Phi, psi and omega in degrees: 000314181296311181294316180301316179297320181293318178297322179297317180295321178297316180297311181296325179297333179265358180068032182261135180283160176298325180298315180293320179296319179297318179300324184291338179245019175062043182219178182270166175299323182294328178293321177299317179299316180293323177297316183290336177268000179071029185257005175222162176285162183249126173272134182304320181297318179297315180296318179300315181294321179293319179298322177295315179300324183274003175080021178272106183249345181293123184299321181296316180293319180296317180297318180298316182288326177292328175294320177299321179297318179295316179295323182295334182275353179265122182294130178285165182302331184289345181294340178289349178257007186300337181289342181243013181245147172296152189301333184273349190277327178305325177300318179297316181299321177296317178294319180299318181290337180267346185286148174256347175218126178239122177241128186221148172234127182235141182243315189284316179207174180299140180304143184304328180288348184245004184279142170284165180298318182293319179293316179300320179298318180295318181293311182295319180301319180289327181276343181240056184299333180266357180273156178279171180301320181296321179294318178299314181296324179290322177296319177294320179299320177298317181298318179292326178294319178300326183295343178295339176304321188289341182244009180288166181300321179249056183295144176285161168283131182237113179250114185235135174243121179256127172292143180304332179301323181294333182272338182262347179277113187285133172233122174084002178098175188299311184292324177297316180292322177297317178297322179292317179297318179296321178298319178297319178299315183293311186287338178292347178279346181294142184295336182264004181246125175242108185246126178232153179242126175271108186283154176306321186299341181289332182087212181294147181210181187285355178267028187296338182278353178109188184296146174200159179229137176245122181252128179240150188236151184295327180292121186295337182270003178257126183282159174294156178234132175260130180250126179235115182266135178241182184294319184239008181193186177214155177248139174241108183256128177225005175288138189305318183293326177289312182299319182302319181294320180287325176294324178295318179296321180294315179300319180293320177299318180295321180290322185278335181281152174304154180298166176305321180293315178293324178293325177296320177296322178297319179296320178296322178295319178294324178296319179294329181278342185281000000 
């Protein structure tokens, strides 16, 4: 996905059609489309030829992009869970694992990176009503595996805003919710986690379109990606004008929500009431 998006921007920047790009690597227009969407593996020769066509002559940039091609061809650990995941989600897990900054706004439930095992089980069970117990447990296992990102040696910065609705909507019963609230209080103390709560009392706010995630990467030549999950699919937006609007909404949410310290107090208050 990262390499494909970058190749697309390079092609568009040169005003080259997919048909012409396909011809340059002895392939069809549809293959270029699949490459740009990250749906096929990348041959080093094809990437080299495309970079030449797109006018990329800097050795450092070419080497960096060829390294991305090599990494893209290696199946990530999450692919072993592909049998219990919707087709669009493995791409997100890969992007999440590569990001150095993750900014998210959640409305329906606590973000997956912050869920306890019991809460995750309750959420997944409700969402996989037709799945068997084994499938539910594997989906929960994947979620817990993803959470290791937050405590890894090179953990990303994670800025999350939870709508108060996500904290008041019960999943799994009273004890599960109490455990989840306590976990949020605890994990919000981590230096790489910035957790804020958007309270009901604020009224209307910039997150009116619903949940979204903005993923940013350490490599300066890789654009941010906005992830929008839908009922039967997901959108990955990386065009600058789209990303800019979501980043603006995120900044406004951060400004309008109580600070992390105040949000922690709000969580303690909800815990006492639960």
